[in-house]
Coordinates of C-alpha atoms in Angstrom, one line a residue:
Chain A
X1 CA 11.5 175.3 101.4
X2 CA 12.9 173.0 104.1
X3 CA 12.8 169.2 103.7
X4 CA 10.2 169.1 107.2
X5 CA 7.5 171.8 105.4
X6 CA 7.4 170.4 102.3
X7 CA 7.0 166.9 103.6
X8 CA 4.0 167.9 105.8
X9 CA 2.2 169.8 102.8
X10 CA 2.6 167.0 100.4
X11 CA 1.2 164.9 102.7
X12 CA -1.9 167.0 102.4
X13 CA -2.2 165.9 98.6
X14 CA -4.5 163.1 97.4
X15 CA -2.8 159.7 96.4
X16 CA -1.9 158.6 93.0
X17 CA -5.2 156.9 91.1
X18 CA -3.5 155.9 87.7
X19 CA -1.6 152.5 88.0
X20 CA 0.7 153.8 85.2
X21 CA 2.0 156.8 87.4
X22 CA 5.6 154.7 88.6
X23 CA 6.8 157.2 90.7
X24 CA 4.7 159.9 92.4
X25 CA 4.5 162.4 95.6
X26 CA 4.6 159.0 97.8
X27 CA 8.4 158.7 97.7
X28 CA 11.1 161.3 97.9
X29 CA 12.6 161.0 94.4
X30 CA 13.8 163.6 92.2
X31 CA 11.3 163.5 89.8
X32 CA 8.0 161.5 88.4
X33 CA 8.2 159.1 86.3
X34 CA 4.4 157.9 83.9
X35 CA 4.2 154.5 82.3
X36 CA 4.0 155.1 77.9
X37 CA 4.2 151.3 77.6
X38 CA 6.2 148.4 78.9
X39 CA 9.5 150.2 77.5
X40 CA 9.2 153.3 77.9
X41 CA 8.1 155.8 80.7
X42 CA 7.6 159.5 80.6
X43 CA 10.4 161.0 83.5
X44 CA 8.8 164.9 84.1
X45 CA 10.1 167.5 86.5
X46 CA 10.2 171.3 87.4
X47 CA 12.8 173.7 88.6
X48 CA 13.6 177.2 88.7
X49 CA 15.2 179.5 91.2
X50 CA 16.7 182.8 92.0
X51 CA 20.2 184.0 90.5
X52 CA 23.3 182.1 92.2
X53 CA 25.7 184.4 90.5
X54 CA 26.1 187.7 88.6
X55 CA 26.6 186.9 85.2
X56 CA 23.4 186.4 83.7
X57 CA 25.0 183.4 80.7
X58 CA 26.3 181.6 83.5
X59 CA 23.2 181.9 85.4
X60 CA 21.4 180.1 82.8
X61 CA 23.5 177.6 82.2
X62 CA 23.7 176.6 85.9
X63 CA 19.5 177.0 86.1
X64 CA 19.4 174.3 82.9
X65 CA 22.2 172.0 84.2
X66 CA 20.1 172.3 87.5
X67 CA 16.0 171.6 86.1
X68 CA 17.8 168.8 83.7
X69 CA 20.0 167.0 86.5
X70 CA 16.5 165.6 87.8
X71 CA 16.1 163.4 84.7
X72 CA 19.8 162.2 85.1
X73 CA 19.1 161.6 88.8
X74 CA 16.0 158.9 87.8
X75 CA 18.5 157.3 84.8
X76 CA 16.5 159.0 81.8
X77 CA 17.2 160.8 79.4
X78 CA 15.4 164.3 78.7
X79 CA 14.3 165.5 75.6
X80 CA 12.3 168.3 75.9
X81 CA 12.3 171.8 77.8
X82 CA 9.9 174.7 78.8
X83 CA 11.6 178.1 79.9
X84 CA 10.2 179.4 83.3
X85 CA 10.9 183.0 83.7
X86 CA 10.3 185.4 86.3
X87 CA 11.9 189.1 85.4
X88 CA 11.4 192.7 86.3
X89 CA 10.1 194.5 83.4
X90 CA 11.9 197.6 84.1
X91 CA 15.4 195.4 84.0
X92 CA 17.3 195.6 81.0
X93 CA 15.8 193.0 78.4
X94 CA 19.8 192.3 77.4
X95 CA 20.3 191.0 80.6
X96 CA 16.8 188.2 80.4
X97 CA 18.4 187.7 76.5
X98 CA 21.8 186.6 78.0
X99 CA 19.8 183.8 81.2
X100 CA 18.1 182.5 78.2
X101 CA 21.2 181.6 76.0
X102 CA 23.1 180.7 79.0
X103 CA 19.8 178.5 79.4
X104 CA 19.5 176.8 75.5
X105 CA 23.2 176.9 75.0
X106 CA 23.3 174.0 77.7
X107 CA 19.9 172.4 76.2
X108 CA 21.3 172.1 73.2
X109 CA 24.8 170.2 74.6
X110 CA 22.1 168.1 76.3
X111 CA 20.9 167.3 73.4
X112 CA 17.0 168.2 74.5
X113 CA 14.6 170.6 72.3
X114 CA 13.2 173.7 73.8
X115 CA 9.4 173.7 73.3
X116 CA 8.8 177.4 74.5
X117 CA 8.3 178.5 77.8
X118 CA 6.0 181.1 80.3
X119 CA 7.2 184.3 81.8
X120 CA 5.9 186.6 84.8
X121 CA 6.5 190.0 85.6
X122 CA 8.1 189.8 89.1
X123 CA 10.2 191.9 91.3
X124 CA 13.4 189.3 91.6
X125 CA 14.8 187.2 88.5
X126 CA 14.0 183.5 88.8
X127 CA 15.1 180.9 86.0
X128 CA 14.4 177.3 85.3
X129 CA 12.9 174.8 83.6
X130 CA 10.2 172.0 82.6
X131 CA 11.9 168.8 81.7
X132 CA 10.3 166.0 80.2
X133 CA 12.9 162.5 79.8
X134 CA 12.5 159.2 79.0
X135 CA 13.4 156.1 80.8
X136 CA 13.5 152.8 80.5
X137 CA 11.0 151.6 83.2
X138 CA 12.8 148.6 84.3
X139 CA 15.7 150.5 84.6
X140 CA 14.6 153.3 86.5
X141 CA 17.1 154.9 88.9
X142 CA 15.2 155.6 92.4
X143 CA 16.1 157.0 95.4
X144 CA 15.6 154.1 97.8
X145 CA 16.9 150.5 96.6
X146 CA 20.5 150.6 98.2
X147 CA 21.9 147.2 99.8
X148 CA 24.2 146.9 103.2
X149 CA 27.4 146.6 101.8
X150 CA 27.1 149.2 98.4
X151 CA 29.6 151.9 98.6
X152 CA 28.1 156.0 98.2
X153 CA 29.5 157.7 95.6
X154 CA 29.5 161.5 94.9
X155 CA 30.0 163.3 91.6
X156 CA 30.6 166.9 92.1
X157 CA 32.4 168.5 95.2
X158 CA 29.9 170.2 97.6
X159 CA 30.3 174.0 98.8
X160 CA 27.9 176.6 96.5
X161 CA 25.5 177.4 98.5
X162 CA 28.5 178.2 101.0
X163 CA 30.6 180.5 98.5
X164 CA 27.0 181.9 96.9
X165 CA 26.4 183.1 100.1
X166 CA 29.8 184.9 100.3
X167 CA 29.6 185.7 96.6
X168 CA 26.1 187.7 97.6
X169 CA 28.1 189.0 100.4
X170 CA 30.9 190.1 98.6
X171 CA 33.3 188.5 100.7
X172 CA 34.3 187.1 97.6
X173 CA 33.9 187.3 93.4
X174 CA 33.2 185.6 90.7
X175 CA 36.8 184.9 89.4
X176 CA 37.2 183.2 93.3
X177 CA 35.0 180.9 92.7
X178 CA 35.6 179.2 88.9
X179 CA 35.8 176.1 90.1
X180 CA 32.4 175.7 92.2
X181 CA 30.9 177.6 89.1
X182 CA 32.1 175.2 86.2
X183 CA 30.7 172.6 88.5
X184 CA 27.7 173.9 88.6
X185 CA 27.4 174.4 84.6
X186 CA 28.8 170.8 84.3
X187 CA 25.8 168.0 83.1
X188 CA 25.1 165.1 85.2
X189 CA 24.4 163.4 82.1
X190 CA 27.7 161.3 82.1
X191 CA 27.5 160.3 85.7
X192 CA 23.8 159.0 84.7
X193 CA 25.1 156.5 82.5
X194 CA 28.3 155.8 84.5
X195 CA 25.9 154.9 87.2
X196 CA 23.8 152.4 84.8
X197 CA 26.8 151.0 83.6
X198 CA 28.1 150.3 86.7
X199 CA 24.5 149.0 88.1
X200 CA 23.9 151.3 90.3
X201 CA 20.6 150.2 92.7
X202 CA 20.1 153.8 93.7
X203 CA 20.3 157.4 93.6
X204 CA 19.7 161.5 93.9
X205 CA 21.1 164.2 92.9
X206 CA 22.3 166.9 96.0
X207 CA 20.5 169.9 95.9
X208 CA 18.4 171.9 98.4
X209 CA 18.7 169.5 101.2
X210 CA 22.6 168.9 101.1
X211 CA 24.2 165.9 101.1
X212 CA 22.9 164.6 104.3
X213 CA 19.6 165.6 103.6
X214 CA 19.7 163.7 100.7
X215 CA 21.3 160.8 101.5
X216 CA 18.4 160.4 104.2
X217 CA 15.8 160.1 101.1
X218 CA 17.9 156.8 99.9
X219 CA 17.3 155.3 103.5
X220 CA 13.9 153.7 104.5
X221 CA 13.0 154.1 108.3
X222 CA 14.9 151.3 109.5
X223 CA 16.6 148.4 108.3
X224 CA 19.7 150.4 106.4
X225 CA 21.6 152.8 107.4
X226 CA 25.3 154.3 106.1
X227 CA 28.5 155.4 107.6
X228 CA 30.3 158.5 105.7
X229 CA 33.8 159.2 106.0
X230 CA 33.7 163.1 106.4
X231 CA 37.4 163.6 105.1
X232 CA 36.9 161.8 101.9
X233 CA 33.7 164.4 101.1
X234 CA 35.2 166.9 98.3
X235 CA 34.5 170.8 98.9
X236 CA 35.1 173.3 95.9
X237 CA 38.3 175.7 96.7
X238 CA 37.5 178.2 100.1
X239 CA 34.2 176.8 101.0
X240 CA 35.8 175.9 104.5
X241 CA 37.3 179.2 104.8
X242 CA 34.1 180.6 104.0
X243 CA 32.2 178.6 106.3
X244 CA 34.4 179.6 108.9
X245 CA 34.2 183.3 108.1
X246 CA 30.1 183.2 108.7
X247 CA 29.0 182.7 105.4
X248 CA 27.0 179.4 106.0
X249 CA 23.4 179.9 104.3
X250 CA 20.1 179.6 106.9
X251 CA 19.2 176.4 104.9
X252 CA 22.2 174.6 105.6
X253 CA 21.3 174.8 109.7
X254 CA 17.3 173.7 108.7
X255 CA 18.5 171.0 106.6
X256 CA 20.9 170.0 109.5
X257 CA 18.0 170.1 112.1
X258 CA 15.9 167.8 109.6
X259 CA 18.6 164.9 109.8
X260 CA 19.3 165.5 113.3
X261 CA 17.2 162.3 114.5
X262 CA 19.0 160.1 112.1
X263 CA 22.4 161.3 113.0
X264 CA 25.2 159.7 114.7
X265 CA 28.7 161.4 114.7
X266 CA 31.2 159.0 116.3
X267 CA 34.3 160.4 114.2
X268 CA 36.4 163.7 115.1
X269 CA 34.4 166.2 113.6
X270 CA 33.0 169.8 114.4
X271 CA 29.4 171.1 114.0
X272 CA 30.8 173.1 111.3
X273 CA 31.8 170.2 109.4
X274 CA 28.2 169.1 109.8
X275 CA 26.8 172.3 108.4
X276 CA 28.9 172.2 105.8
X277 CA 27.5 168.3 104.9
X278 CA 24.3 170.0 104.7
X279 CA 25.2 172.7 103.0
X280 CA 22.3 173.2 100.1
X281 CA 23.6 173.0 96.6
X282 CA 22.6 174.2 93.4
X283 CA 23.0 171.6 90.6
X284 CA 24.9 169.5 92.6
X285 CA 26.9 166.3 91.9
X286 CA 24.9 162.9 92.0
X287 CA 24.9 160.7 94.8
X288 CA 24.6 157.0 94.0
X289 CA 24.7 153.0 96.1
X290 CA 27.0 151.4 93.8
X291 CA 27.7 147.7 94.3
X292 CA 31.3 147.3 94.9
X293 CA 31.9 145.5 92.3
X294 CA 30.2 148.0 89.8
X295 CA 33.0 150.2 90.4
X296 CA 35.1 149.4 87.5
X297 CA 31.7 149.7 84.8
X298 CA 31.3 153.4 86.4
X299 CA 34.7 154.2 86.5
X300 CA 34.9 153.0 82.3
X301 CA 32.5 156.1 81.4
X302 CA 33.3 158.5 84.5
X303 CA 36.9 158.1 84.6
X304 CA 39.3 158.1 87.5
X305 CA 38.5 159.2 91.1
X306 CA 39.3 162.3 91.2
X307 CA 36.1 162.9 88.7
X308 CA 33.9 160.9 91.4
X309 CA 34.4 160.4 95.1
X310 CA 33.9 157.5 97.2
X311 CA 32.4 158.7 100.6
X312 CA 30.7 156.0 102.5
X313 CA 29.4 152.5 102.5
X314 CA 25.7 151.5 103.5
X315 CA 25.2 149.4 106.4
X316 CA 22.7 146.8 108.0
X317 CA 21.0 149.5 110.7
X318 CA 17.8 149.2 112.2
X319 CA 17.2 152.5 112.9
X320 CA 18.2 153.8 109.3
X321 CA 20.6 156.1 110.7
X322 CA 23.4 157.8 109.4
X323 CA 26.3 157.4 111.1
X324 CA 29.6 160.3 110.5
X325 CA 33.2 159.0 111.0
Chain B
X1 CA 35.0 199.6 127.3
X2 CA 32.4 201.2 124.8
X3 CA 30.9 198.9 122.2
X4 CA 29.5 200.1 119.0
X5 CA 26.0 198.8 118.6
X6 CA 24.4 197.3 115.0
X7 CA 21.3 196.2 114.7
X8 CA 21.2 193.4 112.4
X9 CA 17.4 192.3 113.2
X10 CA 15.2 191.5 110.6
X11 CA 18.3 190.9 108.8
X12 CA 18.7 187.1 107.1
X13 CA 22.0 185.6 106.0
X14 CA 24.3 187.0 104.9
X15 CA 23.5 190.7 106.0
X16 CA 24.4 190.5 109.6
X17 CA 27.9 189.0 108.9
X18 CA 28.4 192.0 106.0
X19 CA 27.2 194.9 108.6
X20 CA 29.5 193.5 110.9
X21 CA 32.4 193.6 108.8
X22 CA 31.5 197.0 107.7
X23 CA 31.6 198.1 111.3
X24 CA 35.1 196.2 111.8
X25 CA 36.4 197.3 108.5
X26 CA 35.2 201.2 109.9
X27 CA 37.8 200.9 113.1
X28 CA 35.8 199.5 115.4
X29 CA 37.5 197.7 118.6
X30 CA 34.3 196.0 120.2
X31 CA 30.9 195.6 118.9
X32 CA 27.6 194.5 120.0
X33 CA 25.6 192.9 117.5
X34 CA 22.0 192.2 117.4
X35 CA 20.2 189.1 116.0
X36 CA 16.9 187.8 115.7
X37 CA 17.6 184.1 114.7
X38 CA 20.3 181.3 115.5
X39 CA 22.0 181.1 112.2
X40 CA 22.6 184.8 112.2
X41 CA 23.6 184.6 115.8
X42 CA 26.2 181.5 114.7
X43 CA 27.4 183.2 111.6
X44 CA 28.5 186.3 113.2
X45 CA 29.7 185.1 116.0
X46 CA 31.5 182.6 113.7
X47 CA 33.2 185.6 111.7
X48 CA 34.3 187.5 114.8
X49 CA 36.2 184.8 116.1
X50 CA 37.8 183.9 112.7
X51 CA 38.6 187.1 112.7
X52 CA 40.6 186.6 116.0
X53 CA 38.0 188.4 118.5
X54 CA 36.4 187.4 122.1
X55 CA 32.7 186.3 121.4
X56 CA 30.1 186.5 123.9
X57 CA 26.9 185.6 123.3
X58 CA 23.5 186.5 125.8
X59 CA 20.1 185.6 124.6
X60 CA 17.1 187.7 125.8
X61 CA 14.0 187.9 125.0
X62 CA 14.4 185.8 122.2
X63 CA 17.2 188.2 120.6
X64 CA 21.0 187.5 120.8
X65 CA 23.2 189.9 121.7
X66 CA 26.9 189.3 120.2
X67 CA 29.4 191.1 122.3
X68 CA 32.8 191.0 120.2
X69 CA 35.9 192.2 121.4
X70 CA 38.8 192.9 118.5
X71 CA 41.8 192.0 119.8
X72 CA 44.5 195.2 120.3
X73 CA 46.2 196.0 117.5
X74 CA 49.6 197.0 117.7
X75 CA 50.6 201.5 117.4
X76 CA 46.5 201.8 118.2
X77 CA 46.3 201.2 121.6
X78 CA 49.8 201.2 122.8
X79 CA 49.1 201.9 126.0
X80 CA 47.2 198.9 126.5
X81 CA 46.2 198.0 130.0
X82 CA 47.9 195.2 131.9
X83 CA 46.9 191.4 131.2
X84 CA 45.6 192.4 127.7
X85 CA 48.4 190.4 126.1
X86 CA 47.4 187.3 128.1
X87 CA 43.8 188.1 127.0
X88 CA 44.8 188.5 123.5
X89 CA 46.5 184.9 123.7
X90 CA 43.5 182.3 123.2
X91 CA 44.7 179.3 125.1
X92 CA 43.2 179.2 128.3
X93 CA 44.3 178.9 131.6
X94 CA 42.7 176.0 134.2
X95 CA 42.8 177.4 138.0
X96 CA 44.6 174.6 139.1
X97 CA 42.4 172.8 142.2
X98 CA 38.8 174.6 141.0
X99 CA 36.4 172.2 140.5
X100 CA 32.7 172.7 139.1
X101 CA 30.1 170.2 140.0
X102 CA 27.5 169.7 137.8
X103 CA 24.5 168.2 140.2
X104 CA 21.7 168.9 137.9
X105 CA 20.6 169.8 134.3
X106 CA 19.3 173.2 135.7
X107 CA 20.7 175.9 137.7
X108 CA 19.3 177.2 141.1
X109 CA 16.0 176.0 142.7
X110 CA 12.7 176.7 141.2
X111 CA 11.5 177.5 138.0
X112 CA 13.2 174.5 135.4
X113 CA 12.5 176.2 132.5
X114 CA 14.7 178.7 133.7
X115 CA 17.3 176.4 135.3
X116 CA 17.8 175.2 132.1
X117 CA 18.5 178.5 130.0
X118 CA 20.8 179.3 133.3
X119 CA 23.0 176.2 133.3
X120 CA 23.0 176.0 129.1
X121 CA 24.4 180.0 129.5
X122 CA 26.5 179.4 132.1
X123 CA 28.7 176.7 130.3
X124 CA 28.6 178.6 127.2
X125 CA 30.0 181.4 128.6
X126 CA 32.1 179.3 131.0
X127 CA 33.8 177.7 128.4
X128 CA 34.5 180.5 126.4
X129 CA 36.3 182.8 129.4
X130 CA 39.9 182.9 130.4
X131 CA 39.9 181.6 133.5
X132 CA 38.4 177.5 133.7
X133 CA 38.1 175.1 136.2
X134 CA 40.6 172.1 135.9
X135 CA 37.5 169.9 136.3
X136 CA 34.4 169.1 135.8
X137 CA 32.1 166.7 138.0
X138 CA 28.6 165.2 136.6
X139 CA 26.5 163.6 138.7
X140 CA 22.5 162.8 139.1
X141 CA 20.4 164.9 136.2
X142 CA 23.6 166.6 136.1
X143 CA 25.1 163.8 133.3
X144 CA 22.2 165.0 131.1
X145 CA 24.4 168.0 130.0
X146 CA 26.8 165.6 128.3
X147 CA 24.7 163.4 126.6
X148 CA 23.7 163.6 122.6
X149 CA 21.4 166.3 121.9
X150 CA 21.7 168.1 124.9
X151 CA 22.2 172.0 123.7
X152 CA 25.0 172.0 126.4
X153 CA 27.2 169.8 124.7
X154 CA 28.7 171.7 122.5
X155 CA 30.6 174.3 125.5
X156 CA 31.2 171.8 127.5
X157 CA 33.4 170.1 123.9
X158 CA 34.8 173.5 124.1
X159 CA 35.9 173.5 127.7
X160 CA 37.5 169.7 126.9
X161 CA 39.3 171.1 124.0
X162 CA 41.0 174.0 126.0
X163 CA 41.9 171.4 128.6
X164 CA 39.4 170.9 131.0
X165 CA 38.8 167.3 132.1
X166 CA 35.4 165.9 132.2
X167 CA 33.7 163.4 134.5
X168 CA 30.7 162.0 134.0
X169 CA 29.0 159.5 137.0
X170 CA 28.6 155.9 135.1
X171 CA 26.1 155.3 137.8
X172 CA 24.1 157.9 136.6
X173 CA 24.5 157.3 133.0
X174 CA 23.2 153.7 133.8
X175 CA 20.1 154.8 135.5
X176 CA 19.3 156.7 132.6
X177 CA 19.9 154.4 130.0
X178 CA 22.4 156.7 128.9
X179 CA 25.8 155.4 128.8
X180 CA 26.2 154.6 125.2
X181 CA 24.7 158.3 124.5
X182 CA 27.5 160.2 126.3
X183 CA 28.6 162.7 123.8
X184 CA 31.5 164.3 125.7
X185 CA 33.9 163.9 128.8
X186 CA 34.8 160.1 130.4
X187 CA 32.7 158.0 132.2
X188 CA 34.5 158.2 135.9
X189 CA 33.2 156.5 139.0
X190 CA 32.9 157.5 142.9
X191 CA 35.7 156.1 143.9
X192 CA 37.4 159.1 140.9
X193 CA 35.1 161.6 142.1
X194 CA 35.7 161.0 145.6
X195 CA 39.0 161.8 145.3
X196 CA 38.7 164.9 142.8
X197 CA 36.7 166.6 145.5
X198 CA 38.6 165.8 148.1
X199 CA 41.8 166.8 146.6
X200 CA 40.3 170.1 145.2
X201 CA 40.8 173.7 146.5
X202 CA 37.2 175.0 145.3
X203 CA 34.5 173.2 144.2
X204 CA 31.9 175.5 142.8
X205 CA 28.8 173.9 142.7
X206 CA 25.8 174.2 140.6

C-alpha cells in the first residue's frame, strides 16, 4: 500500500491509552516499541509479502532478513519469531518446506527462536514474519531525532524492486542479479549496532517507500530538511539499465508522487533518477543521521565505505524539504 | 505505415513492457500500444526508446496510445524511403529563424480545461519531433509552463536538451511570485524578446 493510503487509514485508528506504549501508530517508525520496565522495552513488528524471486530458500531468507530488519531499524535486538504463511494447497509442499528453512536458517544466524507460526490457504505464496526484540528504552533508535548538520548514511545499495520487476519479467535471471539478492539475504543486525556505536540520533530502514519515501519519515514538517547527493546513492549491478529498459515497478512512481511536495531537485538529474530514489525495496539497507563525528565508532563495527555509503547531510529548512543535488 | 496494435489494458507492470517486447522480438517495425495507467504508459514508452525507436504518445479518453516506430534495420527494408536515415539519426534539427511563443498556459480560446491538455500535448509532442523551433518565447500565463510542477516541464527539458533555447519573461515570473520556481529555460527580458521576434522568420504563436 502507498505511503498516502496508509497514512489516511491509520489516522482512522483510536490513540494510544497505555503510557507504557513508547512508540505507537502516531509516528512513522518501523515498528512499536512497549515499556517492560525502566530498562527494557518490548520492540514488536509484522511483515510478510509475496515471492521476490524464484527460489523458494532464498525467498525465505530474504522474507526473515526483511520482518527482522524492523527490530534492527528501532536499535533492538529480536528474539523471538512467528511464521506467517500464505500457500496454495495444491502447490508442491517441497517447495513451502524449502521458504521455511530459507526462513529459520536466517533466524537462527539472528540468533532469535521460532515460536511457531499460522498458515492460510491462499491462491499466491506470501511469507513473513512476527518479531518480537528488545531494546533498551533510553536507547531507542527512532525515526525522527536528526540534527542540521548530521550526515545520512545508507547501508545496502538500492535497486530490487527495479531488477524484481525485470526478474518477474524475465528480462533478466536469477544468476544476473546475485548481488542485489545477497543483499537482500544480508542482516541489518551489524549496521544496528554500528549505528549505536557511532550514536546515531536517528533512523529507518528502506523498504516499500524507497529511499525518499523514507527519508521523509525522519523529517518533521518544518524546521529540518536534507540535501542528497544523487551520485553518491549506490544501485546493485543493472538496476539503471533496467530502469531504462521500462522495468520500473508502479510503486516507485506512487511513492515518488508522495514526496513530490517536499521535493526540490536543484542538481543535474533526470526523472528517472528520481524514480529510481523511490524505487521500493525489499529488505533494504538502513538509513541513519549520524553525527559527523560518530563516523569513526560506526565505521569500527561496519567497516570501510564501501560497506556503507555516505549520501547526504541534514540541514536547517523550514519547510522540511528534501532538496536533490 | 501499418502499426501492429497490443492491447496491454488492464495490464499492471511489468506485462505491458513484456507484450511489447514479444511483439518487437516477433518482427514488428511499428507498434501501437495501449495503456490504461501512467506508469505503464512511461515504462513502455521508456523501453521503446531504449530500444532505439520514435515514441509518440496521445492520451484519449483516459487511455494512452504509444505509437513506436523501430528504426530500419539494415537488408530488411533496403529500399528505404528518402530522409529515413536522417529520421533514424536522433539529434534534432532547429529551423533556424522559427520561433514559438508561448502567450498562455492553455492552447486556443475557450474551454481551459482543454487548453491545458492541448498545450501539455503539443510540447510533448513538439519536443519529441524532428523538426524544432530555434526558440522558445514565454510570456504572461505562458511562464507557468516552465515553472516546478508544471506537467509541461518535462518536454519543454527535452526541447532544451536537443538545443532549443528557452526564454522565460522575468516580468512575468515576478508577477507571479515565481522567479525562484523556474524549473527550465533562462529568465530573459523585453529588451531579448524584442529582438528574438524581430529578428525571427516565423513566429508560431500559441
Amino acid at each position: 500500500m502507498g505511503p498516502e493510503d496508509l497514512k489516511r487509514i491509520l489516522k482512522l485508528l483510536p490513540g494510544q491509552p497505555a503510557d507504557e506504549v513508547l512508540v505507537g501508530l502516531e509516528t512513522p517508525d518501523d515498528a512499536g516499541v512497549f515499556m517492560l520496565d525502566e530498562n527494557t522495552a518490548l520492540v514488536q513488528t509484522v511483515d510478510f509479502f509475496t515471492p521476490v524471486v524464484d527460489d523458494p530458500y532464498l525467498f525465505g531468507q530474504i522474507a526473515a532478513a526483511n520482518s527482522l530488519s524492523d527490530i534492527y531499524a528501532m536499535g533492538g535486538t529480536p528474539i523471538s519469531a512467528m511464521n506467517i504463511v500464505c500457500f496454495p494447497c495444491n502447490l508442491d509442499m517441497e517447495i513451502l518446506a524449502e521458504i521455511l528453512r530459507g526462513g529459520s536458517d536466517k533466524l537462527h544466524e539472528a540468533g532469535v527462536a521460532l515460536l511457531g507460526g499460522h498458515t492460510v490457504d491462499d491462491q499466491e505464496p506470501k511469507y513473513g514474519m512476527a518479531v518480537t526484540g528488545k531494546v533498551d528504552p533510553k536507547r531507542i533508535l527512532r525515526n525522527r531525532g536528526a540534527r542540521p548538520g548530521d550526515l545520512l548514511v545508507l547501508t545496502k545499495p538500492l535497486g530490487t524492486g527495479v531488477l524484481s520487476t525485470a526478474l518477474k519479467a524475465d528480462f533478466l535471471s536469477e544468476d544476473d542479479i546475485e548481488e542485489a539478492m545477497m543483499g537482500m539475504c544480508s542482516l541489518n543486525e551489524n549496521a544496528s549496532q554500528a549505528a549505536l556505536a557511532g550514536g546515531a540520533r536517528a533512523g529507518t530502514d528502506v523498504t516499500g517507500f524507497g529511499l525518499l519515501g523514507h527519508l521523509a519519515t525522519m523529517l518533521p514538517e518544518r524546521g529540518l530538511g536534507c540535501e542528497l547527493d544523487h551520485r553518491s546513492v549506490p544501485y546493485y549491478p543493472r538496476t539503471r539499465e533496467m530502469a531504462e529498459s521500462g522495468m520500473v515497478p508502479g510503486c516507485a512512481y506512487r511513492n515518488r508522487d508522495f514526496i513530490e511536495k517536499r521535493l526540490v531537485i536543484s542538481g543535474d538529474l533526470d526523472e528517472l533518477e528520481v524514480l529510481l530514489l523511490c524505487d521500493p525495496q525489499t529488505s533494504g539497507g538502513m538509513l541513519l543521521a549520524l553525527p559527523e563525528d560518530g563516523l569513526r565508532g560506526f565505521r569500527e563495527i561496519m567497516g570501510p565505505e564501501g560497506c556503507f555509503w555516505v549520501i547526504g547531510r541534514f540541514i536547517e529548512d523550514p519547510e522540511g524539504r528534501i532538496v536533490l543535488r | 505505415m501499418e502499426r501492429e496494435k497490443v492491447d496491454a489494458t488492464g495490464l499492471s507492470c511489468p506485462l505491458p513492457v513484456v507484450k511489447t517486447r514479444e511483439a518487437m522480438d516477433r518482427g514488428a517495425t511499428g507498434l501501437e500500444v495501449l495503456v490504461d495507467n501512467p506508469v505503464s504508459r512511461d515504462n513502455v514508452a521508456r523501453f521503446a526508446a531504449n530500444r532505439g525507436a520514435r515514441v509518440e504518445v496521445r492520451e484519449e479518453n483516459g487511455l494512452f496510445r504509444v505509437l513506436i516506430d523501430m528504426p530500419v534495420t539494415e537488408g530488411a527494408e533496403t529500399r528505404s524511403i528518402p530522409g529515413a536515415q536522417e529520421r533514424e539519426n536522433k539529434t534534432a534539427v532547429t529551423a533556424a529563424g522559427t520561433v514559438v511563443v508561448l502567450s498562455d498556459d492553455a492552447m486556443g480560446r475557450g474551454e481551459r480545461e482543454l487548453g491545458s491538455l492541448l498545450v501539455k500535448a503539443f510540447l510533448n509532442t513538439l519536443s519529441e519531433g524532428e523538426l524544432l523551433p530555434q526558440k522558445v518565447v514565454l510570456y504572461n500565463r505562458g511562464v507557468l509552463l516552465a515553472v516546478e510542477g508544471a506537467d509541461t516541464v518535462e518536454s519543454l527539458k527535452r526541447m532544451e536538451e536537443r538545443g532549443v533555447q528557452l526564454l522565460a519573461c522575468g516580468t512575468c515570473l515576478n508577477y507571479f511570485h515565481l522567479m525562484e520556481k523556474l524549473a527550465v529555460g533562462t529568465v530573459s527580458n523585453m529588451f531579448e524578446i524584442i529582438e528574438t521576434l524581430m529578428g525571427s522568420e516565423k513566429v508560431i504563436v500559441i
